[in-house]
């Protein structure tokens, strides 16, 4: 099996040359705007709300796990500018199925001429993570105490690493104090192989995962976008697209390819996977899919001198039952474009991201229900996010971001409610984000973040119908991240 070329992927990083030598000299055998998901979101996933945002907000922070460093013998910095932002080397590590390793393997053969029947890591691929946080809103939510400190605000156990020479795993099991549960957060199981096609490298892979965009290798789509960490105890805007988490609990099977390290393409289909039941539909409530939900992704990446540019497009179509497993469905089609730019600055980089997503909605089931859940059958949502991150070194990082959601008004879908509702039936939201971080070690981070809203659930002032202003939800968030 031809090996892929890594030299041009890692030549720009200060320690990337060491990574190239280590991996090319070793056989390939010898690689979740976050926020709360609680009742403050106000509606079911089939209506307006990204109910999986808490999961995404926790998950997208923690893709940099020490078990991968132990497996490869390389520092976290080789794969990440600052976690979880992947370097070109880190993107190839993920696309190649988390299988690259610098460890000796436990190898079993029937005889010297037979292919190995076992190639196993010599250490268990296990890591752990703890997050402590402090959250303060500009104005306390009525009936609650401001200045919320939690430790842990999340605690995870990871199993991640090479399973066979072509199969690798990344999985996360998380304890969330908000509901006192511990369970599977995210999983990405991959098969990858490389082929030489007339002098061009073709990487082919399969991915089995449980969250749309968790399989992506860029930091533009919801699962791994800025902010990489966010508070799970403060109010967040009520509306989000299916790709923001509204598709619910799913199993996704996808096939992907990377042609000559430039053109990435992927097709994935998702099927509802309700927890607490056996056959599809058992144990599930609203938001169950009719059939499968197809997802597509195309991206072109290229180096321009020392700079890097990716331009991509993506989309998802889902038909969801608002309740049960029969009758009319609501149909959602998401489509968008994204961009990622990287400019090296010595030991660090300036990284820019942009994402625009448009969702077309056909809420037949909501309109014809005995108790209608939507005023209009046809609606839309659009979201735009852009940010610039300066990772000056191994220790310091700063991000500035802008986000905006706009959509068609619907007085039944977006109803007035204290703090969480919309007085004018509009889902519009807008704001800015600033985040600074200090990595005492590559696996230990202190961060301080501020989110400022100029519009929240349709308005700047009195947005909920009970006198609360958008700026009342401005959030100061401090966090400590530990990975072992």
mmCIF file with all atom_site columns, N, CA and C in Angstrom, residues 376-446:
data_model
loop_
_atom_site.group_PDB
_atom_site.id
_atom_site.type_symbol
_atom_site.label_atom_id
_atom_site.label_alt_id
_atom_site.label_comp_id
_atom_site.label_asym_id
_atom_site.label_entity_id
_atom_site.label_seq_id
_atom_site.pdbx_PDB_ins_code
_atom_site.Cartn_x
_atom_site.Cartn_y
_atom_site.Cartn_z
_atom_site.occupancy
_atom_site.B_iso_or_equiv
_atom_site.pdbx_formal_charge
_atom_site.auth_seq_id
_atom_site.auth_comp_id
_atom_site.auth_asym_id
_atom_site.auth_atom_id
_atom_site.pdbx_PDB_model_num
ATOM 1   N N  . UNK A 1 376 ? -46.626 29.272 9.912  1.00 0.00 ? 376 UNK A N  1
ATOM 2   C CA . UNK A 1 376 ? -46.412 29.217 8.469  1.00 0.00 ? 376 UNK A CA 1
ATOM 3   C C  . UNK A 1 376 ? -45.723 27.907 8.086  1.00 0.00 ? 376 UNK A C  1
ATOM 4   N N  . UNK A 1 377 ? -46.111 27.365 6.945  1.00 0.00 ? 377 UNK A N  1
ATOM 5   C CA . UNK A 1 377 ? -45.521 26.101 6.489  1.00 0.00 ? 377 UNK A CA 1
ATOM 6   C C  . UNK A 1 377 ? -44.087 26.300 6.028  1.00 0.00 ? 377 UNK A C  1
ATOM 7   N N  . UNK A 1 378 ? -43.836 27.365 5.307  1.00 0.00 ? 378 UNK A N  1
ATOM 8   C CA . UNK A 1 378 ? -42.506 27.585 4.731  1.00 0.00 ? 378 UNK A CA 1
ATOM 9   C C  . UNK A 1 378 ? -41.761 28.669 5.502  1.00 0.00 ? 378 UNK A C  1
ATOM 10  N N  . UNK A 1 379 ? -40.518 28.388 5.807  1.00 0.00 ? 379 UNK A N  1
ATOM 11  C CA . UNK A 1 379 ? -39.681 29.344 6.508  1.00 0.00 ? 379 UNK A CA 1
ATOM 12  C C  . UNK A 1 379 ? -38.221 29.107 6.194  1.00 0.00 ? 379 UNK A C  1
ATOM 13  N N  . UNK A 1 380 ? -37.363 29.889 6.800  1.00 0.00 ? 380 UNK A N  1
ATOM 14  C CA . UNK A 1 380 ? -35.937 29.743 6.546  1.00 0.00 ? 380 UNK A CA 1
ATOM 15  C C  . UNK A 1 380 ? -35.133 30.279 7.719  1.00 0.00 ? 380 UNK A C  1
ATOM 16  N N  . UNK A 1 381 ? -33.909 29.824 7.807  1.00 0.00 ? 381 UNK A N  1
ATOM 17  C CA . UNK A 1 381 ? -32.903 30.335 8.731  1.00 0.00 ? 381 UNK A CA 1
ATOM 18  C C  . UNK A 1 381 ? -31.594 30.492 7.981  1.00 0.00 ? 381 UNK A C  1
ATOM 19  N N  . UNK A 1 382 ? -30.859 31.535 8.294  1.00 0.00 ? 382 UNK A N  1
ATOM 20  C CA . UNK A 1 382 ? -29.514 31.697 7.752  1.00 0.00 ? 382 UNK A CA 1
ATOM 21  C C  . UNK A 1 382 ? -28.583 32.064 8.887  1.00 0.00 ? 382 UNK A C  1
ATOM 22  N N  . UNK A 1 383 ? -27.400 31.500 8.872  1.00 0.00 ? 383 UNK A N  1
ATOM 23  C CA . UNK A 1 383 ? -26.409 31.841 9.888  1.00 0.00 ? 383 UNK A CA 1
ATOM 24  C C  . UNK A 1 383 ? -25.096 32.199 9.215  1.00 0.00 ? 383 UNK A C  1
ATOM 25  N N  . UNK A 1 384 ? -24.423 33.172 9.796  1.00 0.00 ? 384 UNK A N  1
ATOM 26  C CA . UNK A 1 384 ? -23.098 33.570 9.318  1.00 0.00 ? 384 UNK A CA 1
ATOM 27  C C  . UNK A 1 384 ? -22.181 33.685 10.526 1.00 0.00 ? 384 UNK A C  1
ATOM 28  N N  . UNK A 1 385 ? -20.992 33.098 10.412 1.00 0.00 ? 385 UNK A N  1
ATOM 29  C CA . UNK A 1 385 ? -19.998 33.160 11.470 1.00 0.00 ? 385 UNK A CA 1
ATOM 30  C C  . UNK A 1 385 ? -18.644 33.439 10.843 1.00 0.00 ? 385 UNK A C  1
ATOM 31  N N  . UNK A 1 386 ? -17.883 34.314 11.471 1.00 0.00 ? 386 UNK A N  1
ATOM 32  C CA . UNK A 1 386 ? -16.528 34.600 11.018 1.00 0.00 ? 386 UNK A CA 1
ATOM 33  C C  . UNK A 1 386 ? -15.664 34.889 12.239 1.00 0.00 ? 386 UNK A C  1
ATOM 34  N N  . UNK A 1 387 ? -14.423 34.451 12.182 1.00 0.00 ? 387 UNK A N  1
ATOM 35  C CA . UNK A 1 387 ? -13.524 34.687 13.304 1.00 0.00 ? 387 UNK A CA 1
ATOM 36  C C  . UNK A 1 387 ? -12.083 34.678 12.830 1.00 0.00 ? 387 UNK A C  1
ATOM 37  N N  . UNK A 1 388 ? -11.237 35.317 13.603 1.00 0.00 ? 388 UNK A N  1
ATOM 38  C CA . UNK A 1 388 ? -9.796  35.321 13.376 1.00 0.00 ? 388 UNK A CA 1
ATOM 39  C C  . UNK A 1 388 ? -9.127  34.928 14.683 1.00 0.00 ? 388 UNK A C  1
ATOM 40  N N  . UNK A 1 389 ? -8.214  33.970 14.603 1.00 0.00 ? 389 UNK A N  1
ATOM 41  C CA . UNK A 1 389 ? -7.486  33.502 15.773 1.00 0.00 ? 389 UNK A CA 1
ATOM 42  C C  . UNK A 1 389 ? -6.005  33.763 15.578 1.00 0.00 ? 389 UNK A C  1
ATOM 43  N N  . UNK A 1 390 ? -5.374  34.313 16.578 1.00 0.00 ? 390 UNK A N  1
ATOM 44  C CA . UNK A 1 390 ? -3.938  34.506 16.593 1.00 0.00 ? 390 UNK A CA 1
ATOM 45  C C  . UNK A 1 390 ? -3.347  33.571 17.634 1.00 0.00 ? 390 UNK A C  1
ATOM 46  N N  . UNK A 1 391 ? -2.652  32.556 17.157 1.00 0.00 ? 391 UNK A N  1
ATOM 47  C CA . UNK A 1 391 ? -1.935  31.633 18.037 1.00 0.00 ? 391 UNK A CA 1
ATOM 48  C C  . UNK A 1 391 ? -0.466  32.015 17.951 1.00 0.00 ? 391 UNK A C  1
ATOM 49  N N  . UNK A 1 392 ? -0.019  32.851 18.888 1.00 0.00 ? 392 UNK A N  1
ATOM 50  C CA . UNK A 1 392 ? 1.302   33.452 18.758 1.00 0.00 ? 392 UNK A CA 1
ATOM 51  C C  . UNK A 1 392 ? 2.429   32.485 19.083 1.00 0.00 ? 392 UNK A C  1
ATOM 52  N N  . UNK A 1 393 ? 2.141   31.482 19.890 1.00 0.00 ? 393 UNK A N  1
ATOM 53  C CA . UNK A 1 393 ? 3.186   30.559 20.315 1.00 0.00 ? 393 UNK A CA 1
ATOM 54  C C  . UNK A 1 393 ? 2.516   29.331 20.879 1.00 0.00 ? 393 UNK A C  1
ATOM 55  N N  . UNK A 1 394 ? 3.309   28.510 21.559 1.00 0.00 ? 394 UNK A N  1
ATOM 56  C CA . UNK A 1 394 ? 2.744   27.348 22.220 1.00 0.00 ? 394 UNK A CA 1
ATOM 57  C C  . UNK A 1 394 ? 1.861   27.731 23.399 1.00 0.00 ? 394 UNK A C  1
ATOM 58  N N  . UNK A 1 395 ? 1.976   28.971 23.887 1.00 0.00 ? 395 UNK A N  1
ATOM 59  C CA . UNK A 1 395 ? 1.315   29.336 25.136 1.00 0.00 ? 395 UNK A CA 1
ATOM 60  C C  . UNK A 1 395 ? 0.121   30.264 24.972 1.00 0.00 ? 395 UNK A C  1
ATOM 61  N N  . UNK A 1 396 ? 0.155   31.213 24.050 1.00 0.00 ? 396 UNK A N  1
ATOM 62  C CA . UNK A 1 396 ? -0.848  32.264 24.023 1.00 0.00 ? 396 UNK A CA 1
ATOM 63  C C  . UNK A 1 396 ? -1.708  32.179 22.763 1.00 0.00 ? 396 UNK A C  1
ATOM 64  N N  . UNK A 1 397 ? -2.989  32.492 22.949 1.00 0.00 ? 397 UNK A N  1
ATOM 65  C CA . UNK A 1 397 ? -3.906  32.529 21.819 1.00 0.00 ? 397 UNK A CA 1
ATOM 66  C C  . UNK A 1 397 ? -5.004  33.544 22.060 1.00 0.00 ? 397 UNK A C  1
ATOM 67  N N  . UNK A 1 398 ? -5.544  34.119 20.981 1.00 0.00 ? 398 UNK A N  1
ATOM 68  C CA . UNK A 1 398 ? -6.635  35.077 21.086 1.00 0.00 ? 398 UNK A CA 1
ATOM 69  C C  . UNK A 1 398 ? -7.518  34.951 19.850 1.00 0.00 ? 398 UNK A C  1
ATOM 70  N N  . UNK A 1 399 ? -8.832  35.020 20.079 1.00 0.00 ? 399 UNK A N  1
ATOM 71  C CA . UNK A 1 399 ? -9.799  34.921 18.977 1.00 0.00 ? 399 UNK A CA 1
ATOM 72  C C  . UNK A 1 399 ? -10.796 36.059 19.065 1.00 0.00 ? 399 UNK A C  1
ATOM 73  N N  . UNK A 1 400 ? -11.175 36.592 17.909 1.00 0.00 ? 400 UNK A N  1
ATOM 74  C CA . UNK A 1 400 ? -12.250 37.569 17.781 1.00 0.00 ? 400 UNK A CA 1
ATOM 75  C C  . UNK A 1 400 ? -13.243 37.023 16.763 1.00 0.00 ? 400 UNK A C  1
ATOM 76  N N  . UNK A 1 401 ? -14.528 37.060 17.086 1.00 0.00 ? 401 UNK A N  1
ATOM 77  C CA . UNK A 1 401 ? -15.523 36.476 16.190 1.00 0.00 ? 401 UNK A CA 1
ATOM 78  C C  . UNK A 1 401 ? -16.794 37.296 16.120 1.00 0.00 ? 401 UNK A C  1
ATOM 79  N N  . UNK A 1 402 ? -17.516 37.108 15.032 1.00 0.00 ? 402 UNK A N  1
ATOM 80  C CA . UNK A 1 402 ? -18.827 37.715 14.812 1.00 0.00 ? 402 UNK A CA 1
ATOM 81  C C  . UNK A 1 402 ? -19.786 36.609 14.410 1.00 0.00 ? 402 UNK A C  1
ATOM 82  N N  . UNK A 1 403 ? -21.022 36.646 14.911 1.00 0.00 ? 403 UNK A N  1
ATOM 83  C CA . UNK A 1 403 ? -22.018 35.647 14.540 1.00 0.00 ? 403 UNK A CA 1
ATOM 84  C C  . UNK A 1 403 ? -23.368 36.320 14.349 1.00 0.00 ? 403 UNK A C  1
ATOM 85  N N  . UNK A 1 404 ? -24.149 35.765 13.430 1.00 0.00 ? 404 UNK A N  1
ATOM 86  C CA . UNK A 1 404 ? -25.466 36.332 13.136 1.00 0.00 ? 404 UNK A CA 1
ATOM 87  C C  . UNK A 1 404 ? -26.399 35.235 12.634 1.00 0.00 ? 404 UNK A C  1
ATOM 88  N N  . UNK A 1 405 ? -27.604 35.224 13.154 1.00 0.00 ? 405 UNK A N  1
ATOM 89  C CA . UNK A 1 405 ? -28.660 34.338 12.677 1.00 0.00 ? 405 UNK A CA 1
ATOM 90  C C  . UNK A 1 405 ? -29.847 35.190 12.264 1.00 0.00 ? 405 UNK A C  1
ATOM 91  N N  . UNK A 1 406 ? -30.353 34.953 11.073 1.00 0.00 ? 406 UNK A N  1
ATOM 92  C CA . UNK A 1 406 ? -31.557 35.629 10.599 1.00 0.00 ? 406 UNK A CA 1
ATOM 93  C C  . UNK A 1 406 ? -32.522 34.577 10.079 1.00 0.00 ? 406 UNK A C  1
ATOM 94  N N  . UNK A 1 407 ? -33.810 34.902 10.108 1.00 0.00 ? 407 UNK A N  1
ATOM 95  C CA . UNK A 1 407 ? -34.792 33.937 9.629  1.00 0.00 ? 407 UNK A CA 1
ATOM 96  C C  . UNK A 1 407 ? -36.175 34.544 9.528  1.00 0.00 ? 407 UNK A C  1
ATOM 97  N N  . UNK A 1 408 ? -37.076 33.792 8.939  1.00 0.00 ? 408 UNK A N  1
ATOM 98  C CA . UNK A 1 408 ? -38.450 34.237 8.787  1.00 0.00 ? 408 UNK A CA 1
ATOM 99  C C  . UNK A 1 408 ? -39.164 34.197 10.139 1.00 0.00 ? 408 UNK A C  1
ATOM 100 N N  . UNK A 1 409 ? -40.011 35.182 10.374 1.00 0.00 ? 409 UNK A N  1
ATOM 101 C CA . UNK A 1 409 ? -40.734 35.273 11.642 1.00 0.00 ? 409 UNK A CA 1
ATOM 102 C C  . UNK A 1 409 ? -41.901 34.288 11.668 1.00 0.00 ? 409 UNK A C  1
ATOM 103 N N  . UNK A 1 410 ? -42.190 33.765 12.847 1.00 0.00 ? 410 UNK A N  1
ATOM 104 C CA . UNK A 1 410 ? -43.310 32.856 13.049 1.00 0.00 ? 410 UNK A CA 1
ATOM 105 C C  . UNK A 1 410 ? -43.694 32.944 14.521 1.00 0.00 ? 410 UNK A C  1
ATOM 106 N N  . UNK A 1 411 ? -44.861 33.554 14.778 1.00 0.00 ? 411 UNK A N  1
ATOM 107 C CA . UNK A 1 411 ? -45.266 33.836 16.156 1.00 0.00 ? 411 UNK A CA 1
ATOM 108 C C  . UNK A 1 411 ? -45.566 32.587 16.957 1.00 0.00 ? 411 UNK A C  1
ATOM 109 N N  . UNK A 1 412 ? -45.861 31.457 16.291 1.00 0.00 ? 412 UNK A N  1
ATOM 110 C CA . UNK A 1 412 ? -46.107 30.211 17.014 1.00 0.00 ? 412 UNK A CA 1
ATOM 111 C C  . UNK A 1 412 ? -44.824 29.434 17.246 1.00 0.00 ? 412 UNK A C  1
ATOM 112 N N  . UNK A 1 413 ? -43.946 29.491 16.295 1.00 0.00 ? 413 UNK A N  1
ATOM 113 C CA . UNK A 1 413 ? -42.674 28.775 16.416 1.00 0.00 ? 413 UNK A CA 1
ATOM 114 C C  . UNK A 1 413 ? -41.750 29.460 17.414 1.00 0.00 ? 413 UNK A C  1
ATOM 115 N N  . UNK A 1 414 ? -41.714 30.773 17.384 1.00 0.00 ? 414 UNK A N  1
ATOM 116 C CA . UNK A 1 414 ? -40.878 31.561 18.280 1.00 0.00 ? 414 UNK A CA 1
ATOM 117 C C  . UNK A 1 414 ? -41.798 32.403 19.169 1.00 0.00 ? 414 UNK A C  1
ATOM 118 N N  . UNK A 1 415 ? -42.197 31.857 20.282 1.00 0.00 ? 415 UNK A N  1
ATOM 119 C CA . UNK A 1 415 ? -43.192 32.482 21.149 1.00 0.00 ? 415 UNK A CA 1
ATOM 120 C C  . UNK A 1 415 ? -42.536 33.286 22.272 1.00 0.00 ? 415 UNK A C  1
ATOM 121 N N  . UNK A 1 416 ? -43.257 34.258 22.826 1.00 0.00 ? 416 UNK A N  1
ATOM 122 C CA . UNK A 1 416 ? -42.738 34.986 23.992 1.00 0.00 ? 416 UNK A CA 1
ATOM 123 C C  . UNK A 1 416 ? -42.582 34.047 25.189 1.00 0.00 ? 416 UNK A C  1
ATOM 124 N N  . UNK A 1 417 ? -41.517 34.236 25.922 1.00 0.00 ? 417 UNK A N  1
ATOM 125 C CA . UNK A 1 417 ? -41.271 33.509 27.173 1.00 0.00 ? 417 UNK A CA 1
ATOM 126 C C  . UNK A 1 417 ? -40.147 34.221 27.884 1.00 0.00 ? 417 UNK A C  1
ATOM 127 N N  . UNK A 1 418 ? -40.223 34.314 29.184 1.00 0.00 ? 418 UNK A N  1
ATOM 128 C CA . UNK A 1 418 ? -39.212 35.025 29.944 1.00 0.00 ? 418 UNK A CA 1
ATOM 129 C C  . UNK A 1 418 ? -37.820 34.452 29.662 1.00 0.00 ? 418 UNK A C  1
ATOM 130 N N  . UNK A 1 419 ? -36.906 35.303 29.249 1.00 0.00 ? 419 UNK A N  1
ATOM 131 C CA . UNK A 1 419 ? -35.500 35.008 28.984 1.00 0.00 ? 419 UNK A CA 1
ATOM 132 C C  . UNK A 1 419 ? -35.297 34.241 27.684 1.00 0.00 ? 419 UNK A C  1
ATOM 133 N N  . UNK A 1 420 ? -36.083 33.193 27.444 1.00 0.00 ? 420 UNK A N  1
ATOM 134 C CA . UNK A 1 420 ? -35.808 32.285 26.330 1.00 0.00 ? 420 UNK A CA 1
ATOM 135 C C  . UNK A 1 420 ? -36.644 32.552 25.091 1.00 0.00 ? 420 UNK A C  1
ATOM 136 N N  . UNK A 1 421 ? -37.675 33.395 25.167 1.00 0.00 ? 421 UNK A N  1
ATOM 137 C CA . UNK A 1 421 ? -38.611 33.544 24.072 1.00 0.00 ? 421 UNK A CA 1
ATOM 138 C C  . UNK A 1 421 ? -38.344 34.746 23.189 1.00 0.00 ? 421 UNK A C  1
ATOM 139 N N  . UNK A 1 422 ? -39.281 34.956 22.248 1.00 0.00 ? 422 UNK A N  1
ATOM 140 C CA . UNK A 1 422 ? -39.203 36.063 21.301 1.00 0.00 ? 422 UNK A CA 1
ATOM 141 C C  . UNK A 1 422 ? -40.525 36.808 21.296 1.00 0.00 ? 422 UNK A C  1
ATOM 142 N N  . UNK A 1 423 ? -40.492 38.097 21.595 1.00 0.00 ? 423 UNK A N  1
ATOM 143 C CA . UNK A 1 423 ? -41.709 38.894 21.667 1.00 0.00 ? 423 UNK A CA 1
ATOM 144 C C  . UNK A 1 423 ? -42.304 39.163 20.297 1.00 0.00 ? 423 UNK A C  1
ATOM 145 N N  . UNK A 1 424 ? -41.468 39.226 19.265 1.00 0.00 ? 424 UNK A N  1
ATOM 146 C CA . UNK A 1 424 ? -41.950 39.556 17.918 1.00 0.00 ? 424 UNK A CA 1
ATOM 147 C C  . UNK A 1 424 ? -41.934 38.368 16.963 1.00 0.00 ? 424 UNK A C  1
ATOM 148 N N  . UNK A 1 425 ? -41.715 37.162 17.477 1.00 0.00 ? 425 UNK A N  1
ATOM 149 C CA . UNK A 1 425 ? -41.743 35.973 16.628 1.00 0.00 ? 425 UNK A CA 1
ATOM 150 C C  . UNK A 1 425 ? -40.564 35.838 15.695 1.00 0.00 ? 425 UNK A C  1
ATOM 151 N N  . UNK A 1 426 ? -39.490 36.535 15.991 1.00 0.00 ? 426 UNK A N  1
ATOM 152 C CA . UNK A 1 426 ? -38.307 36.499 15.125 1.00 0.00 ? 426 UNK A CA 1
ATOM 153 C C  . UNK A 1 426 ? -37.189 35.705 15.780 1.00 0.00 ? 426 UNK A C  1
ATOM 154 N N  . UNK A 1 427 ? -36.442 34.921 15.001 1.00 0.00 ? 427 UNK A N  1
ATOM 155 C CA . UNK A 1 427 ? -35.302 34.162 15.550 1.00 0.00 ? 427 UNK A CA 1
ATOM 156 C C  . UNK A 1 427 ? -33.983 34.909 15.456 1.00 0.00 ? 427 UNK A C  1
ATOM 157 N N  . UNK A 1 428 ? -33.985 36.153 14.994 1.00 0.00 ? 428 UNK A N  1
ATOM 158 C CA . UNK A 1 428 ? -32.744 36.853 14.687 1.00 0.00 ? 428 UNK A CA 1
ATOM 159 C C  . UNK A 1 428 ? -31.874 37.040 15.928 1.00 0.00 ? 428 UNK A C  1
ATOM 160 N N  . UNK A 1 429 ? -30.586 36.847 15.748 1.00 0.00 ? 429 UNK A N  1
ATOM 161 C CA . UNK A 1 429 ? -29.605 37.058 16.818 1.00 0.00 ? 429 UNK A CA 1
ATOM 162 C C  . UNK A 1 429 ? -28.302 37.535 16.193 1.00 0.00 ? 429 UNK A C  1
ATOM 163 N N  . UNK A 1 430 ? -27.543 38.287 16.972 1.00 0.00 ? 430 UNK A N  1
ATOM 164 C CA . UNK A 1 430 ? -26.287 38.838 16.465 1.00 0.00 ? 430 UNK A CA 1
ATOM 165 C C  . UNK A 1 430 ? -25.385 39.164 17.638 1.00 0.00 ? 430 UNK A C  1
ATOM 166 N N  . UNK A 1 431 ? -24.088 38.997 17.439 1.00 0.00 ? 431 UNK A N  1
ATOM 167 C CA . UNK A 1 431 ? -23.180 39.334 18.515 1.00 0.00 ? 431 UNK A CA 1
ATOM 168 C C  . UNK A 1 431 ? -21.725 39.168 18.150 1.00 0.00 ? 431 UNK A C  1
ATOM 169 N N  . UNK A 1 432 ? -20.883 39.433 19.136 1.00 0.00 ? 432 UNK A N  1
ATOM 170 C CA . UNK A 1 432 ? -19.439 39.360 18.979 1.00 0.00 ? 432 UNK A CA 1
ATOM 171 C C  . UNK A 1 432 ? -18.863 38.504 20.100 1.00 0.00 ? 432 UNK A C  1
ATOM 172 N N  . UNK A 1 433 ? -17.697 37.941 19.838 1.00 0.00 ? 433 UNK A N  1
ATOM 173 C CA . UNK A 1 433 ? -17.038 37.072 20.800 1.00 0.00 ? 433 UNK A CA 1
ATOM 174 C C  . UNK A 1 433 ? -15.556 37.389 20.847 1.00 0.00 ? 433 UNK A C  1
ATOM 175 N N  . UNK A 1 434 ? -15.007 37.398 22.049 1.00 0.00 ? 434 UNK A N  1
ATOM 176 C CA . UNK A 1 434 ? -13.566 37.532 22.238 1.00 0.00 ? 434 UNK A CA 1
ATOM 177 C C  . UNK A 1 434 ? -13.113 36.460 23.217 1.00 0.00 ? 434 UNK A C  1
ATOM 178 N N  . UNK A 1 435 ? -11.992 35.810 22.919 1.00 0.00 ? 435 UNK A N  1
ATOM 179 C CA . UNK A 1 435 ? -11.488 34.724 23.754 1.00 0.00 ? 435 UNK A CA 1
ATOM 180 C C  . UNK A 1 435 ? -9.967  34.818 23.799 1.00 0.00 ? 435 UNK A C  1
ATOM 181 N N  . UNK A 1 436 ? -9.414  34.802 24.991 1.00 0.00 ? 436 UNK A N  1
ATOM 182 C CA . UNK A 1 436 ? -7.954  34.760 25.151 1.00 0.00 ? 436 UNK A CA 1
ATOM 183 C C  . UNK A 1 436 ? -7.612  33.539 25.989 1.00 0.00 ? 436 UNK A C  1
ATOM 184 N N  . UNK A 1 437 ? -6.484  32.931 25.686 1.00 0.00 ? 437 UNK A N  1
ATOM 185 C CA . UNK A 1 437 ? -6.114  31.706 26.393 1.00 0.00 ? 437 UNK A CA 1
ATOM 186 C C  . UNK A 1 437 ? -4.622  31.692 26.677 1.00 0.00 ? 437 UNK A C  1
ATOM 187 N N  . UNK A 1 438 ? -4.292  30.977 27.729 1.00 0.00 ? 438 UNK A N  1
ATOM 188 C CA . UNK A 1 438 ? -2.902  30.770 28.130 1.00 0.00 ? 438 UNK A CA 1
ATOM 189 C C  . UNK A 1 438 ? -2.724  29.292 28.419 1.00 0.00 ? 438 UNK A C  1
ATOM 190 N N  . UNK A 1 439 ? -1.863  28.643 27.644 1.00 0.00 ? 439 UNK A N  1
ATOM 191 C CA . UNK A 1 439 ? -1.570  27.227 27.842 1.00 0.00 ? 439 UNK A CA 1
ATOM 192 C C  . UNK A 1 439 ? -0.312  27.097 28.691 1.00 0.00 ? 439 UNK A C  1
ATOM 193 N N  . UNK A 1 440 ? -0.499  26.820 29.975 1.00 0.00 ? 440 UNK A N  1
ATOM 194 C CA . UNK A 1 440 ? 0.654   26.628 30.850 1.00 0.00 ? 440 UNK A CA 1
ATOM 195 C C  . UNK A 1 440 ? 1.498   25.452 30.370 1.00 0.00 ? 440 UNK A C  1
ATOM 196 N N  . UNK A 1 441 ? 0.809   24.407 29.908 1.00 0.00 ? 441 UNK A N  1
ATOM 197 C CA . UNK A 1 441 ? 1.395   23.259 29.234 1.00 0.00 ? 441 UNK A CA 1
ATOM 198 C C  . UNK A 1 441 ? 0.499   22.970 28.042 1.00 0.00 ? 441 UNK A C  1
ATOM 199 N N  . UNK A 1 442 ? 0.958   22.132 27.125 1.00 0.00 ? 442 UNK A N  1
ATOM 200 C CA . UNK A 1 442 ? 0.145   21.850 25.946 1.00 0.00 ? 442 UNK A CA 1
ATOM 201 C C  . UNK A 1 442 ? -1.138  21.100 26.287 1.00 0.00 ? 442 UNK A C  1
ATOM 202 N N  . UNK A 1 443 ? -1.234  20.562 27.485 1.00 0.00 ? 443 UNK A N  1
ATOM 203 C CA . UNK A 1 443 ? -2.445  19.859 27.901 1.00 0.00 ? 443 UNK A CA 1
ATOM 204 C C  . UNK A 1 443 ? -3.147  20.544 29.073 1.00 0.00 ? 443 UNK A C  1
ATOM 205 N N  . UNK A 1 444 ? -2.795  21.826 29.330 1.00 0.00 ? 444 UNK A N  1
ATOM 206 C CA . UNK A 1 444 ? -3.398  22.573 30.439 1.00 0.00 ? 444 UNK A CA 1
ATOM 207 C C  . UNK A 1 444 ? -3.657  24.005 29.982 1.00 0.00 ? 444 UNK A C  1
ATOM 208 N N  . UNK A 1 445 ? -4.903  24.418 30.001 1.00 0.00 ? 445 UNK A N  1
ATOM 209 C CA . UNK A 1 445 ? -5.261  25.732 29.474 1.00 0.00 ? 445 UNK A CA 1
ATOM 210 C C  . UNK A 1 445 ? -6.114  26.519 30.449 1.00 0.00 ? 445 UNK A C  1
ATOM 211 N N  . UNK A 1 446 ? -5.803  27.815 30.545 1.00 0.00 ? 446 UNK A N  1
ATOM 212 C CA . UNK A 1 446 ? -6.660  28.798 31.191 1.00 0.00 ? 446 UNK A CA 1
ATOM 213 C C  . UNK A 1 446 ? -7.225  29.705 30.116 1.00 0.00 ? 446 UNK A C  1
#
